[in-house]
Coordinates of C-alpha atoms and ligand atoms in Angstrom, one line a residue:
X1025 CA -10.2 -3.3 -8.5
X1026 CA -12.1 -1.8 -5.8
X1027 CA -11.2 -2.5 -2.0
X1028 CA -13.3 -1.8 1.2
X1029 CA -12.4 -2.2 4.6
X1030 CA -15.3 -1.2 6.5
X1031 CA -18.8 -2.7 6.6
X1032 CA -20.6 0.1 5.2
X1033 CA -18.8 1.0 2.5
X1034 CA -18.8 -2.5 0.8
X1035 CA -22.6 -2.4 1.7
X1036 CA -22.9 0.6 -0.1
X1037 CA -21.1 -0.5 -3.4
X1038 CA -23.0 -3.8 -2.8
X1039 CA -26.1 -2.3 -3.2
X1040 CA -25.8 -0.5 -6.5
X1041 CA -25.1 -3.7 -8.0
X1042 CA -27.1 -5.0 -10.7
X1043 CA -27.1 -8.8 -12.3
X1044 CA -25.6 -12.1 -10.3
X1045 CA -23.2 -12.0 -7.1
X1046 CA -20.6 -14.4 -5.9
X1047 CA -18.8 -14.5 -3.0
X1048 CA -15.4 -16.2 -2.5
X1049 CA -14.7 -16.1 1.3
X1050 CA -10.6 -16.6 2.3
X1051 CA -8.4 -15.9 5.0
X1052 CA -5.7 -15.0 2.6
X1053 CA -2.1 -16.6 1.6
X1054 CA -3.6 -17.2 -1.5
X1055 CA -2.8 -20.3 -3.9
X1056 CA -4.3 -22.1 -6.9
X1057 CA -6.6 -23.7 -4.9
X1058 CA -8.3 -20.4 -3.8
X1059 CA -7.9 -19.2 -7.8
X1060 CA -9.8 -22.2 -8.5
X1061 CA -12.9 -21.0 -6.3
X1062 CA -12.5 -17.3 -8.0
X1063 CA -12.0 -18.6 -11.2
X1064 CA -15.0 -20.4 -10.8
X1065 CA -17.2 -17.7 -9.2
X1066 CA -16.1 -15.4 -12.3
X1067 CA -17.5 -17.8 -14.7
X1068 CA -20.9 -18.0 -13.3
X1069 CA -21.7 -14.2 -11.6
X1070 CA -21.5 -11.0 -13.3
X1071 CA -19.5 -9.4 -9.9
X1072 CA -17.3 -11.3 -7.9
X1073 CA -16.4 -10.5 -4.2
X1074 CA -13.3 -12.0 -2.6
X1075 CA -13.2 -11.5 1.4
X1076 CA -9.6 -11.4 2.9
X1077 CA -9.6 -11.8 6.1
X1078 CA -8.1 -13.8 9.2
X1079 CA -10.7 -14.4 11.2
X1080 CA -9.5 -14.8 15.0
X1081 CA -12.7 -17.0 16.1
X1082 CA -11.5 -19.6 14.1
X1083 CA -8.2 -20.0 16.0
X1084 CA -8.5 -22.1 19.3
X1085 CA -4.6 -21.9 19.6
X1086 CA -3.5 -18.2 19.3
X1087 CA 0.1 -19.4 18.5
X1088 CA -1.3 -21.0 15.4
X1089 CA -3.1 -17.4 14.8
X1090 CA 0.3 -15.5 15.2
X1091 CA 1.8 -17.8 12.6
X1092 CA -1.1 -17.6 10.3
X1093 CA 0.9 -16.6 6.8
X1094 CA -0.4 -13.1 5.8
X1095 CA 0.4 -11.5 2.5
X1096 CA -2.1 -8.9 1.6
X1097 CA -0.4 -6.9 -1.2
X1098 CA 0.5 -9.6 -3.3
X1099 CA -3.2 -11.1 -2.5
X1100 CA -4.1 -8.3 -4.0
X1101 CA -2.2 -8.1 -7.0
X1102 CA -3.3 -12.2 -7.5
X1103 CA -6.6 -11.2 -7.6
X1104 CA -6.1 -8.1 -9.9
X1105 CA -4.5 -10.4 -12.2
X1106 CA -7.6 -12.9 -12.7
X1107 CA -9.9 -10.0 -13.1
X1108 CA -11.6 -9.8 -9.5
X1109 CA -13.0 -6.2 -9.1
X1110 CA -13.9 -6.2 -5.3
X1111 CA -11.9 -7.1 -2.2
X1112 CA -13.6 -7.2 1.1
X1113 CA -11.0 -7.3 3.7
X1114 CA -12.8 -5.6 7.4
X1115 CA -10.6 -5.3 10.4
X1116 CA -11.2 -7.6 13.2
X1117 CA -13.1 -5.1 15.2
X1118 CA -15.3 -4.1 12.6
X1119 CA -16.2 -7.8 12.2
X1120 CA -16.5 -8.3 15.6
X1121 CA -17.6 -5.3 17.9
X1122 CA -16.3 -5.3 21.7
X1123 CA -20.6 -6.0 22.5
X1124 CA -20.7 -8.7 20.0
X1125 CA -21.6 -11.9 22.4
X1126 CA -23.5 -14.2 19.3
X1127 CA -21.8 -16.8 17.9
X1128 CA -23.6 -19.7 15.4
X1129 CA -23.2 -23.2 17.0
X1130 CA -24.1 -26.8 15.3
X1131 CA -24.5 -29.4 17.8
X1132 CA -23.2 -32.4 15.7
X1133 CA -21.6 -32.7 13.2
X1134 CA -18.9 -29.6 14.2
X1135 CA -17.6 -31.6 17.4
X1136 CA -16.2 -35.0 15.7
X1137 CA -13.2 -34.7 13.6
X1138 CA -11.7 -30.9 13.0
X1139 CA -14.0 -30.2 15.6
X1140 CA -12.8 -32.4 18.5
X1141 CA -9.3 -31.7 18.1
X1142 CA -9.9 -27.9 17.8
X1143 CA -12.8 -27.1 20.1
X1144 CA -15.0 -23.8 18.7
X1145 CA -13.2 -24.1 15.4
X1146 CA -16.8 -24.8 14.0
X1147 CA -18.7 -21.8 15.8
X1148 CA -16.1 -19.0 14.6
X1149 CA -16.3 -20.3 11.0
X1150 CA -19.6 -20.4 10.9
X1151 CA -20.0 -17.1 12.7
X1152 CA -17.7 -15.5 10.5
X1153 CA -19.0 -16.9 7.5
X1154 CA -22.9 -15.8 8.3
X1155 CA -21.3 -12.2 8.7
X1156 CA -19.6 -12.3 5.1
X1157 CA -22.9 -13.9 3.6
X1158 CA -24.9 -11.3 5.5
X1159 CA -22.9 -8.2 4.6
X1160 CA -22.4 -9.3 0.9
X1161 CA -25.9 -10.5 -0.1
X1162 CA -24.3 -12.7 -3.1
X1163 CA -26.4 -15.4 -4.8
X1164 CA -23.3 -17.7 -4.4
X1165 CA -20.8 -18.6 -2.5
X1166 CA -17.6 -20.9 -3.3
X1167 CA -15.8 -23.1 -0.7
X1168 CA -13.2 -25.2 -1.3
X1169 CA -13.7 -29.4 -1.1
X1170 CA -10.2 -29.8 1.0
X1171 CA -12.0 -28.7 4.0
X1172 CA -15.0 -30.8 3.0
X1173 CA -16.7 -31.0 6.7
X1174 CA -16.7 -27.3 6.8
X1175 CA -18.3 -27.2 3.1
X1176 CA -20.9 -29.5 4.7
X1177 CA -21.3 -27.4 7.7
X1178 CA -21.8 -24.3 5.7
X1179 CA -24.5 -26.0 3.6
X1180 CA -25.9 -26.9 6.4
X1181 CA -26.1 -24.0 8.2
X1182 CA -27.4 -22.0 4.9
X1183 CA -30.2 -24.5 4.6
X1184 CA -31.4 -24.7 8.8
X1185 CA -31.5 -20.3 8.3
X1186 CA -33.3 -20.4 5.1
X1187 CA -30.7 -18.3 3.7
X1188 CA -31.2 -18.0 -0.1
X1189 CA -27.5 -18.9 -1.3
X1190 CA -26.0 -21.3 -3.3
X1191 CA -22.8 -23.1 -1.5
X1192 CA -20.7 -23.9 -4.2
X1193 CA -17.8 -27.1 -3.6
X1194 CA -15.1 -26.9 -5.8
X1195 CA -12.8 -29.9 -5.8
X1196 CA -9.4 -29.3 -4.4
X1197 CA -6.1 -28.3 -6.1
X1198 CA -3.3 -31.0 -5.9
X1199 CA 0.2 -30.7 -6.4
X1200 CA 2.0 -33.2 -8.9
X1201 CA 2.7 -35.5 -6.0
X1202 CA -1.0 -35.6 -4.7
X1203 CA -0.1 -32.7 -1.9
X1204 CA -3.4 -30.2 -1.8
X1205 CA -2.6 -26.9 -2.1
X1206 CA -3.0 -25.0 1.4
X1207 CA -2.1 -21.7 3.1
X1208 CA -0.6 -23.8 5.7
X1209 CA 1.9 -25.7 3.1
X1210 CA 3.9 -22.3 3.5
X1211 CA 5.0 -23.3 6.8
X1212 CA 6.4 -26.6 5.9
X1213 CA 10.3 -26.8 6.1
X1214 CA 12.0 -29.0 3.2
X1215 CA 11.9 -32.1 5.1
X1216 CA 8.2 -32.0 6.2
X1217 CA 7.1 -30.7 2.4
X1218 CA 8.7 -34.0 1.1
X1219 CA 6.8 -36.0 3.3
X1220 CA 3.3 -34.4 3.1
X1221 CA 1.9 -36.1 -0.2
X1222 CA 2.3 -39.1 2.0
X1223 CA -1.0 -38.3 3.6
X1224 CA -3.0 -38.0 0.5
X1225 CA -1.5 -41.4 -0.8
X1226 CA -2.3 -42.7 2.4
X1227 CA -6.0 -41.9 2.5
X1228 CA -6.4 -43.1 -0.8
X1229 CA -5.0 -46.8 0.0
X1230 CA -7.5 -49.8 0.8
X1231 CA -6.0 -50.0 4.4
X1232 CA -8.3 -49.5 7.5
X1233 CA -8.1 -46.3 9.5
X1234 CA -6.2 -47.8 12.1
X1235 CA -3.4 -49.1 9.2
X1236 CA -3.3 -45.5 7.7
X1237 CA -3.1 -44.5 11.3
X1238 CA -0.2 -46.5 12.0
X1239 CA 1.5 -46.1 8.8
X1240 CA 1.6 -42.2 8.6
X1241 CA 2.8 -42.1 12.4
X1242 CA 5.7 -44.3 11.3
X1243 CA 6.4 -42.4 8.4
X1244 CA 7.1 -39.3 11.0
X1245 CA 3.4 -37.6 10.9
X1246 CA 1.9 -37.1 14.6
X1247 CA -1.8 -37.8 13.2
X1248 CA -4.6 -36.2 15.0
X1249 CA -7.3 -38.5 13.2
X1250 CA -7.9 -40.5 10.2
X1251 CA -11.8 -41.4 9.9
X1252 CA -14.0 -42.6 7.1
X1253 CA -17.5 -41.7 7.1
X1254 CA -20.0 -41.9 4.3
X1255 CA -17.3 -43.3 1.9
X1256 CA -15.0 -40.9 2.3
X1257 CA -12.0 -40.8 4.4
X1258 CA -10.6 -37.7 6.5
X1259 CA -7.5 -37.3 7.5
X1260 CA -5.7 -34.5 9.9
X1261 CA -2.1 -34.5 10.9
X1262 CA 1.0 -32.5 12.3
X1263 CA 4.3 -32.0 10.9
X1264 CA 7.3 -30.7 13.0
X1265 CA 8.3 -30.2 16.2
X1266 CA 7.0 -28.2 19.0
X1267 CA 5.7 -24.7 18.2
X1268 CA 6.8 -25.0 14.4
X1269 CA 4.3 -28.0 14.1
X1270 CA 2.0 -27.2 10.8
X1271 CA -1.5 -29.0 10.9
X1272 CA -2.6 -30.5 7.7
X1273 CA -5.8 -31.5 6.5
X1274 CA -7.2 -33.9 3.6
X1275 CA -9.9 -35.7 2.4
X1276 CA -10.7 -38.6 -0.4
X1277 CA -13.4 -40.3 -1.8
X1278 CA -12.9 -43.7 -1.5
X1279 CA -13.5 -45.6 -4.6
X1280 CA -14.6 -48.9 -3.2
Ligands
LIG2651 O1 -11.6 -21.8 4.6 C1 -11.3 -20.7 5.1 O2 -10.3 -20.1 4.6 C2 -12.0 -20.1 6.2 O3 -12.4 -21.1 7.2 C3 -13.2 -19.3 5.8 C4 -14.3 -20.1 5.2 C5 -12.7 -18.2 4.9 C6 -13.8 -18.6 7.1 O4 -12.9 -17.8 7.7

């Protein structure tokens, strides 16, 4: 498996290759969800380029960044393992130069939900994500339905820049007990992991938002929001206390 760190030299290797390109864009920690998306993207491209990196924009908290799980060898091996043959994973700086000052914005639908509650989320995803797409030329690129208003975002974003790339959703990765698999589920300490399928049963019911809302805070989640919109509801809450609270995000079609 090839690995590049810099810009150019993924470029470079980029360019001598010949037949279909996908992309598989992460921030690392990997899981089952994210070997879904590769799995995926080796079944429909010839060469497959996974991107590893933790991308600071993204973070409005920098406590949140800090704790950010990180675990780049065995990353690595994972994606040896299901046949991946190139790793992107750049250093912050050679993603984001000191005279960098651009940054993508959406005016809409990145300020409700995720948005609201972490302001400039939106911009440094989709800033980051326009770099990836730009460096890597691939014909597709694979996102993960858990974080379902970024997916949309992305889509959106490819299709207002004309940029010729298919954005592939793949449905999320559950658990047993309904809990979707995230980097973030790492943080959980044996209390808060028992309670965190309650979210996705939750979201599921026939209950208003306000009911979901109400129940989950009982149950011991602070929730940021729960909010349906076109037939499908979103939910984002915290587990634990202070600085060792993990944010956790879901979303379900609702079948009514
Ligand atoms: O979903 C993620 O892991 C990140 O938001 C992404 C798309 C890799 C951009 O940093």
């Amino acid at each position: 498996m090839n690995t590049f760190t810099t810009v150019d030299s993924v470029r470079e290797h980029r360019a001598g290759l010949e037949g279909q390109v996908g992309c598989v864009p992460t921030m690392g920690a990997l899981h089952d969800g994210h070997l879904a998306l590769v799995r995926r993207a080796l079944a429909e491209n010839e060469h497959v380029f996974v991107t590893l990196f933790v991308n600071p924009k993204q973070f409005n908290d920098p406590a949140d960044l800090a704790a950010y799980p990180r675990r780049d060898v065995e990353d690595i091996d994972l994606l040896n393992e299901a046949g991946v043959t190139a790793v992107f994973m750049p250093s912050a700086d050679s993603i984001y130069s000191p005279e960098d000052t651009y940054l993508v914005n959406e005016s809409l639908e990145s300020l409700d939900r995720c948005g609201s509650a972490r302001p400039g989320h939106f911009s440094g995803v989709l800033t980051v994500v326009m770099k990836l797409l730009n460096i890597l030329a691939p014909d597709r690129a694979y996102f993960g339905e858990k974080d379902f208003q970024q997916l949309e975002l992305i889509r959106g974003m490819v299709a207002a820049f004309f940029m010729r790339i298919d954005i592939i959703g793949v449905p999320t990765v559950r658990l047993s007990d309904g809990l979707a698999l995230s980097s973030r589920n790492a943080l959980l300490g044996p209390a808060e992991r028992a309670l965190a399928p309650h979210l996705f049963q939750c979201l599921q019911s026939n209950d208003s938002d306000r009911v979901v809302t109400d129940k989950l805070e009982q149950a011991g989640f602070t929730v940021d929001y729960i909010q349906t919109l076109k037939n499908r509801r979103f939910g984002a809450v915290f587990l634990g206390e202070g600085k060792r609270q993990v944010r956790l995000i879901d979303n379900v079609r609702l079948k009514r």
